[in-house]
PDB file of C-alpha atoms in Angstrom:
ATOM      1  CA  UNK X   1      -5.758  16.989  -0.723  1.00 46.00           C
ATOM      2  CA  UNK X   2      -6.887  14.325  -3.188  1.00 47.00           C
ATOM      3  CA  UNK X   3      -5.212  15.703  -6.316  1.00 46.00           C
ATOM      4  CA  UNK X   4      -1.578  14.524  -5.661  1.00 51.00           C
ATOM      5  CA  UNK X   5      -2.825  11.080  -4.619  1.00 48.00           C
ATOM      6  CA  UNK X   6      -4.966  10.710  -7.742  1.00 45.00           C
ATOM      7  CA  UNK X   7      -2.009  11.707  -9.891  1.00 46.00           C
ATOM      8  CA  UNK X   8       0.103   9.036  -8.198  1.00 48.00           C
ATOM      9  CA  UNK X   9      -2.578   6.426  -8.808  1.00 46.00           C
ATOM     10  CA  UNK X  10      -2.721   7.269 -12.499  1.00 41.00           C
ATOM     11  CA  UNK X  11       1.063   7.204 -12.851  1.00 43.00           C
ATOM     12  CA  UNK X  12       1.255   3.732 -11.309  1.00 46.00           C
ATOM     13  CA  UNK X  13      -1.756   2.370 -13.207  1.00 42.00           C
ATOM     14  CA  UNK X  14       0.234   0.160 -15.659  1.00 40.00           C
ATOM     15  CA  UNK X  15       1.915  -1.655 -12.740  1.00 41.00           C
ATOM     16  CA  UNK X  16      -1.424  -3.245 -11.825  1.00 40.00           C
ATOM     17  CA  UNK X  17      -1.142  -5.512 -14.891  1.00 39.00           C
ATOM     18  CA  UNK X  18       1.382  -7.896 -13.394  1.00 46.00           C
ATOM     19  CA  UNK X  19       2.098 -11.634 -13.751  1.00 43.00           C
ATOM     20  CA  UNK X  20       0.452 -14.209 -11.456  1.00 50.00           C
ATOM     21  CA  UNK X  21      -2.612 -12.009 -11.216  1.00 57.00           C
ATOM     22  CA  UNK X  22      -4.683 -13.071  -8.179  1.00 63.00           C
ATOM     23  CA  UNK X  23      -8.336 -13.964  -8.443  1.00 66.00           C
ATOM     24  CA  UNK X  24     -10.456 -10.830  -8.007  1.00 67.00           C
ATOM     25  CA  UNK X  25     -12.350 -10.174  -4.811  1.00 72.00           C
ATOM     26  CA  UNK X  26     -15.947 -11.392  -4.849  1.00 74.00           C
ATOM     27  CA  UNK X  27     -18.434  -9.041  -3.167  1.00 70.00           C
ATOM     28  CA  UNK X  28     -19.341 -11.712  -0.593  1.00 74.00           C
ATOM     29  CA  UNK X  29     -15.684 -11.943   0.448  1.00 80.00           C
ATOM     30  CA  UNK X  30     -15.228  -8.209   0.890  1.00 84.00           C
ATOM     31  CA  UNK X  31     -15.642  -7.969   4.672  1.00 88.00           C
ATOM     32  CA  UNK X  32     -13.444 -10.948   5.593  1.00 90.00           C
ATOM     33  CA  UNK X  33     -10.674 -10.068   3.165  1.00 91.00           C
ATOM     34  CA  UNK X  34     -10.768  -6.384   4.139  1.00 94.00           C
ATOM     35  CA  UNK X  35     -10.432  -7.327   7.809  1.00 95.00           C
ATOM     36  CA  UNK X  36      -7.313  -9.330   6.931  1.00 94.00           C
ATOM     37  CA  UNK X  37      -6.031  -6.393   4.874  1.00 96.00           C
ATOM     38  CA  UNK X  38      -6.436  -3.980   7.793  1.00 96.00           C
ATOM     39  CA  UNK X  39      -4.976  -6.363  10.381  1.00 96.00           C
ATOM     40  CA  UNK X  40      -1.854  -6.973   8.299  1.00 97.00           C
ATOM     41  CA  UNK X  41      -1.550  -3.239   7.535  1.00 97.00           C
ATOM     42  CA  UNK X  42      -1.619  -2.533  11.286  1.00 95.00           C
ATOM     43  CA  UNK X  43       0.996  -5.227  11.943  1.00 95.00           C
ATOM     44  CA  UNK X  44       3.412  -4.041   9.238  1.00 96.00           C
ATOM     45  CA  UNK X  45       2.809  -0.433   8.233  1.00 95.00           C
ATOM     46  CA  UNK X  46       2.063   0.872  11.732  1.00 92.00           C
ATOM     47  CA  UNK X  47       5.270  -0.511  13.194  1.00 88.00           C
ATOM     48  CA  UNK X  48       7.461   1.736  15.371  1.00 89.00           C
ATOM     49  CA  UNK X  49      10.331   1.729  12.845  1.00 91.00           C
ATOM     50  CA  UNK X  50       9.475   2.845   9.264  1.00 91.00           C
ATOM     51  CA  UNK X  51      12.823   1.720   7.826  1.00 91.00           C
ATOM     52  CA  UNK X  52      12.443  -0.744   4.948  1.00 91.00           C
ATOM     53  CA  UNK X  53      14.483  -3.385   6.786  1.00 92.00           C
ATOM     54  CA  UNK X  54      12.109  -3.303   9.767  1.00 95.00           C
ATOM     55  CA  UNK X  55       9.009  -3.349   7.565  1.00 95.00           C
ATOM     56  CA  UNK X  56      10.422  -6.238   5.527  1.00 95.00           C
ATOM     57  CA  UNK X  57      11.053  -8.240   8.705  1.00 96.00           C
ATOM     58  CA  UNK X  58       7.456  -7.585   9.787  1.00 96.00           C
ATOM     59  CA  UNK X  59       6.226  -8.665   6.344  1.00 96.00           C
ATOM     60  CA  UNK X  60       8.169 -11.929   6.535  1.00 96.00           C
ATOM     61  CA  UNK X  61       6.678 -12.575   9.974  1.00 95.00           C
ATOM     62  CA  UNK X  62       3.221 -12.256   8.365  1.00 95.00           C
ATOM     63  CA  UNK X  63       4.096 -14.823   5.684  1.00 96.00           C
ATOM     64  CA  UNK X  64       4.991 -12.489   2.802  1.00 96.00           C
ATOM     65  CA  UNK X  65       7.674 -13.482   0.330  1.00 95.00           C
ATOM     66  CA  UNK X  66       9.742 -10.977  -1.644  1.00 95.00           C
ATOM     67  CA  UNK X  67       9.208 -10.824  -5.407  1.00 93.00           C
ATOM     68  CA  UNK X  68      12.067 -10.217  -7.908  1.00 89.00           C
ATOM     69  CA  UNK X  69      11.349  -6.500  -8.178  1.00 84.00           C
ATOM     70  CA  UNK X  70      13.905  -4.954  -5.813  1.00 89.00           C
ATOM     71  CA  UNK X  71      15.565  -1.839  -7.210  1.00 89.00           C
ATOM     72  CA  UNK X  72      17.617   1.087  -5.978  1.00 87.00           C
ATOM     73  CA  UNK X  73      16.974   4.697  -6.936  1.00 79.00           C
ATOM     74  CA  UNK X  74      18.761   7.994  -6.376  1.00 80.00           C
ATOM     75  CA  UNK X  75      18.234  11.726  -6.685  1.00 78.00           C
ATOM     76  CA  UNK X  76      19.479  13.611  -9.734  1.00 74.00           C
ATOM     77  CA  UNK X  77      21.932  15.502  -7.539  1.00 74.00           C
ATOM     78  CA  UNK X  78      22.786  12.338  -5.608  1.00 75.00           C
ATOM     79  CA  UNK X  79      21.229  13.957  -2.532  1.00 80.00           C
ATOM     80  CA  UNK X  80      19.289  10.790  -1.604  1.00 84.00           C
ATOM     81  CA  UNK X  81      19.354   7.031  -2.153  1.00 86.00           C
ATOM     82  CA  UNK X  82      16.202   4.916  -2.359  1.00 90.00           C
ATOM     83  CA  UNK X  83      15.138   1.287  -2.162  1.00 91.00           C
ATOM     84  CA  UNK X  84      11.942  -0.277  -3.565  1.00 93.00           C
ATOM     85  CA  UNK X  85      10.803  -3.842  -2.878  1.00 95.00           C
ATOM     86  CA  UNK X  86       7.617  -5.816  -3.566  1.00 96.00           C
ATOM     87  CA  UNK X  87       6.153  -8.698  -1.579  1.00 96.00           C
ATOM     88  CA  UNK X  88       3.270 -11.145  -1.956  1.00 96.00           C
ATOM     89  CA  UNK X  89       1.198 -13.243   0.448  1.00 95.00           C
ATOM     90  CA  UNK X  90       0.105 -16.587  -1.032  1.00 93.00           C
ATOM     91  CA  UNK X  91      -2.600 -18.960   0.284  1.00 90.00           C
ATOM     92  CA  UNK X  92      -1.005 -21.318   2.817  1.00 87.00           C
ATOM     93  CA  UNK X  93       2.399 -20.056   1.655  1.00 87.00           C
ATOM     94  CA  UNK X  94       2.007 -21.861  -1.692  1.00 89.00           C
ATOM     95  CA  UNK X  95       3.738 -19.673  -4.282  1.00 89.00           C
ATOM     96  CA  UNK X  96       2.129 -21.681  -7.089  1.00 88.00           C
ATOM     97  CA  UNK X  97      -1.212 -20.105  -6.167  1.00 89.00           C
ATOM     98  CA  UNK X  98      -2.140 -16.507  -7.022  1.00 88.00           C
ATOM     99  CA  UNK X  99      -1.302 -14.014  -4.246  1.00 91.00           C
ATOM    100  CA  UNK X 100      -3.952 -12.820  -1.799  1.00 92.00           C
ATOM    101  CA  UNK X 101      -2.214  -9.529  -1.013  1.00 95.00           C
ATOM    102  CA  UNK X 102       0.649  -7.428  -2.377  1.00 96.00           C
ATOM    103  CA  UNK X 103       2.970  -5.213  -0.350  1.00 97.00           C
ATOM    104  CA  UNK X 104       5.207  -2.436  -1.720  1.00 96.00           C
ATOM    105  CA  UNK X 105       7.910  -0.865   0.442  1.00 96.00           C
ATOM    106  CA  UNK X 106       9.844   2.289  -0.438  1.00 94.00           C
ATOM    107  CA  UNK X 107      12.355   4.364   1.483  1.00 93.00           C
ATOM    108  CA  UNK X 108      14.640   7.303   0.683  1.00 91.00           C
ATOM    109  CA  UNK X 109      17.692   8.249   2.730  1.00 90.00           C
ATOM    110  CA  UNK X 110      20.040  11.213   2.791  1.00 87.00           C
ATOM    111  CA  UNK X 111      23.766  10.609   2.156  1.00 87.00           C
ATOM    112  CA  UNK X 112      24.335  10.536   5.934  1.00 87.00           C
ATOM    113  CA  UNK X 113      21.858   7.662   6.268  1.00 87.00           C
ATOM    114  CA  UNK X 114      18.908   9.620   7.661  1.00 87.00           C
ATOM    115  CA  UNK X 115      15.534   8.262   6.576  1.00 87.00           C
ATOM    116  CA  UNK X 116      13.428  11.156   5.263  1.00 85.00           C
ATOM    117  CA  UNK X 117      10.748   9.446   3.153  1.00 91.00           C
ATOM    118  CA  UNK X 118       9.026   6.084   3.301  1.00 93.00           C
ATOM    119  CA  UNK X 119       5.921   4.393   1.975  1.00 95.00           C
ATOM    120  CA  UNK X 120       4.242   1.178   3.063  1.00 97.00           C
ATOM    121  CA  UNK X 121       1.487   0.138   0.651  1.00 97.00           C
ATOM    122  CA  UNK X 122      -0.723  -2.926   0.966  1.00 97.00           C
ATOM    123  CA  UNK X 123      -2.954  -4.004  -1.934  1.00 96.00           C
ATOM    124  CA  UNK X 124      -6.023  -6.258  -1.992  1.00 95.00           C
ATOM    125  CA  UNK X 125      -7.347  -7.259  -5.452  1.00 92.00           C
ATOM    126  CA  UNK X 126     -10.783  -5.786  -6.192  1.00 90.00           C
ATOM    127  CA  UNK X 127     -13.580  -7.416  -8.176  1.00 87.00           C
ATOM    128  CA  UNK X 128     -13.150  -4.966 -11.061  1.00 86.00           C
ATOM    129  CA  UNK X 129     -10.761  -2.318 -12.361  1.00 84.00           C
ATOM    130  CA  UNK X 130     -13.221   0.212 -10.947  1.00 84.00           C
ATOM    131  CA  UNK X 131     -14.738  -1.654  -7.967  1.00 88.00           C
ATOM    132  CA  UNK X 132     -18.476  -1.043  -7.418  1.00 88.00           C
ATOM    133  CA  UNK X 133     -19.509   1.286  -4.613  1.00 90.00           C
ATOM    134  CA  UNK X 134     -21.174  -1.487  -2.565  1.00 90.00           C
ATOM    135  CA  UNK X 135     -17.864  -3.367  -2.481  1.00 91.00           C
ATOM    136  CA  UNK X 136     -15.957  -0.201  -1.630  1.00 93.00           C
ATOM    137  CA  UNK X 137     -18.352   0.543   1.243  1.00 92.00           C
ATOM    138  CA  UNK X 138     -18.038  -3.009   2.620  1.00 92.00           C
ATOM    139  CA  UNK X 139     -14.234  -2.951   2.472  1.00 94.00           C
ATOM    140  CA  UNK X 140     -14.012   0.540   3.934  1.00 93.00           C
ATOM    141  CA  UNK X 141     -16.344  -0.357   6.811  1.00 92.00           C
ATOM    142  CA  UNK X 142     -14.270  -3.438   7.675  1.00 92.00           C
ATOM    143  CA  UNK X 143     -11.024  -1.445   7.479  1.00 93.00           C
ATOM    144  CA  UNK X 144     -12.414   1.181   9.855  1.00 91.00           C
ATOM    145  CA  UNK X 145     -13.463  -1.515  12.328  1.00 91.00           C
ATOM    146  CA  UNK X 146      -9.824  -2.636  12.658  1.00 93.00           C
ATOM    147  CA  UNK X 147      -7.866   0.599  12.295  1.00 90.00           C
ATOM    148  CA  UNK X 148      -9.131   2.484  15.307  1.00 77.00           C
ATOM    149  CA  UNK X 149      -9.326   6.253  15.099  1.00 74.00           C
ATOM    150  CA  UNK X 150     -11.562   9.028  13.819  1.00 74.00           C
ATOM    151  CA  UNK X 151     -13.636   8.225  10.748  1.00 73.00           C
ATOM    152  CA  UNK X 152     -12.325   9.088   7.314  1.00 87.00           C
ATOM    153  CA  UNK X 153     -14.268  11.022   4.706  1.00 84.00           C
ATOM    154  CA  UNK X 154     -14.637   8.781   1.649  1.00 91.00           C
ATOM    155  CA  UNK X 155     -14.599  10.828  -1.552  1.00 93.00           C
ATOM    156  CA  UNK X 156     -15.087   9.801  -5.170  1.00 92.00           C
ATOM    157  CA  UNK X 157     -13.521  11.244  -8.329  1.00 87.00           C
ATOM    158  CA  UNK X 158     -13.832  10.354 -12.015  1.00 87.00           C
ATOM    159  CA  UNK X 159     -10.630   9.436 -13.860  1.00 83.00           C
ATOM    160  CA  UNK X 160      -9.821   7.896 -17.278  1.00 82.00           C
ATOM    161  CA  UNK X 161      -9.466   4.573 -15.426  1.00 75.00           C
ATOM    162  CA  UNK X 162     -12.891   4.754 -13.795  1.00 79.00           C
ATOM    163  CA  UNK X 163     -14.138   6.078 -10.470  1.00 85.00           C
ATOM    164  CA  UNK X 164     -11.547   6.363  -7.709  1.00 91.00           C
ATOM    165  CA  UNK X 165     -12.664   6.268  -4.059  1.00 94.00           C
ATOM    166  CA  UNK X 166     -10.230   7.844  -1.589  1.00 94.00           C
ATOM    167  CA  UNK X 167     -10.129   8.549   2.145  1.00 94.00           C
ATOM    168  CA  UNK X 168      -7.211  10.085   4.042  1.00 92.00           C
ATOM    169  CA  UNK X 169      -6.312  10.966   7.617  1.00 91.00           C
ATOM    170  CA  UNK X 170      -3.215  12.333   9.337  1.00 88.00           C
ATOM    171  CA  UNK X 171      -1.862  11.122  12.676  1.00 79.00           C
ATOM    172  CA  UNK X 172       1.449  12.113  14.216  1.00 80.00           C
ATOM    173  CA  UNK X 173       3.080  13.225  10.970  1.00 86.00           C
ATOM    174  CA  UNK X 174       1.986  10.091   9.089  1.00 91.00           C
ATOM    175  CA  UNK X 175      -0.776  10.047   6.492  1.00 92.00           C
ATOM    176  CA  UNK X 176      -2.855   6.891   6.124  1.00 94.00           C
ATOM    177  CA  UNK X 177      -4.814   6.524   2.908  1.00 95.00           C
ATOM    178  CA  UNK X 178      -7.467   4.125   1.698  1.00 96.00           C
ATOM    179  CA  UNK X 179      -8.026   4.053  -2.069  1.00 95.00           C
ATOM    180  CA  UNK X 180     -10.157   1.851  -4.327  1.00 94.00           C
ATOM    181  CA  UNK X 181      -9.072   2.092  -7.951  1.00 88.00           C
ATOM    182  CA  UNK X 182      -7.358   0.301 -10.837  1.00 87.00           C
ATOM    183  CA  UNK X 183      -8.321  -3.168  -9.654  1.00 90.00           C
ATOM    184  CA  UNK X 184      -7.187  -2.863  -6.043  1.00 93.00           C
ATOM    185  CA  UNK X 185      -8.231  -1.775  -2.583  1.00 95.00           C
ATOM    186  CA  UNK X 186      -5.098  -0.090  -1.221  1.00 96.00           C
ATOM    187  CA  UNK X 187      -3.966   1.046   2.220  1.00 97.00           C
ATOM    188  CA  UNK X 188      -0.922   3.330   2.326  1.00 97.00           C
ATOM    189  CA  UNK X 189       1.165   4.830   5.129  1.00 96.00           C
ATOM    190  CA  UNK X 190       3.629   7.654   4.360  1.00 95.00           C
ATOM    191  CA  UNK X 191       4.884  10.880   5.967  1.00 91.00           C
ATOM    192  CA  UNK X 192       2.714  13.949   5.502  1.00 86.00           C
ATOM    193  CA  UNK X 193       4.292  16.522   3.152  1.00 77.00           C
ATOM    194  CA  UNK X 194       5.037  18.840   6.074  1.00 68.00           C
ATOM    195  CA  UNK X 195       6.843  16.167   8.141  1.00 63.00           C
ATOM    196  CA  UNK X 196      10.118  14.300   7.798  1.00 52.00           C
ATOM    197  CA  UNK X 197      10.718  10.856   9.224  1.00 44.00           C
ATOM    198  CA  UNK X 198      14.133  10.405  10.808  1.00 45.00           C
ATOM    199  CA  UNK X 199      15.837   7.115  11.548  1.00 44.00           C
ATOM    200  CA  UNK X 200      19.325   5.879  12.330  1.00 42.00           C
ATOM    201  CA  UNK X 201      21.261   4.396   9.382  1.00 42.00           C
ATOM    202  CA  UNK X 202      20.864   0.634   8.880  1.00 40.00           C
TER     203      UNK X 202
END
């Protein structure tokens, strides 16, 4: 189950080097910041409507501001249209300060407007490109305390970018993933490969 996720992490690795880089997470901050990460993930990514417009509204309600990274995508055969947007949460809403959290939203729709793929990804800066295991354990424990449900199995794998720690679980056709790699602790919500999310057109 981990192999496709690891491949996705490696493909997106260069994106982590972005402007206005936030200050890295100090080990002593891990629990408090991870609790915030999980609470905001629950408020946005676990919403009843996975459409990007609904998730964006939830993000704005949490104090996120959209970054100039919005782009539209489409299938080679024009059999789907996609939308990608990126958001940031700044301390006290001050955009002159480095962001505390990043949010990426993606959706793909069929020509008739049906939503068939989505991804809600929340990122917390780690203390290192390959965060140490003690930090990973502290963040993962705090995340589990907020996101109720059966425990996840945390696995580790070696990559050219360092050790990647991943845990996944499926619930109601949606896969939630925790990953610690490439300078971030990341929580992701997306449909499982065997399911298809359906929504009315915006």
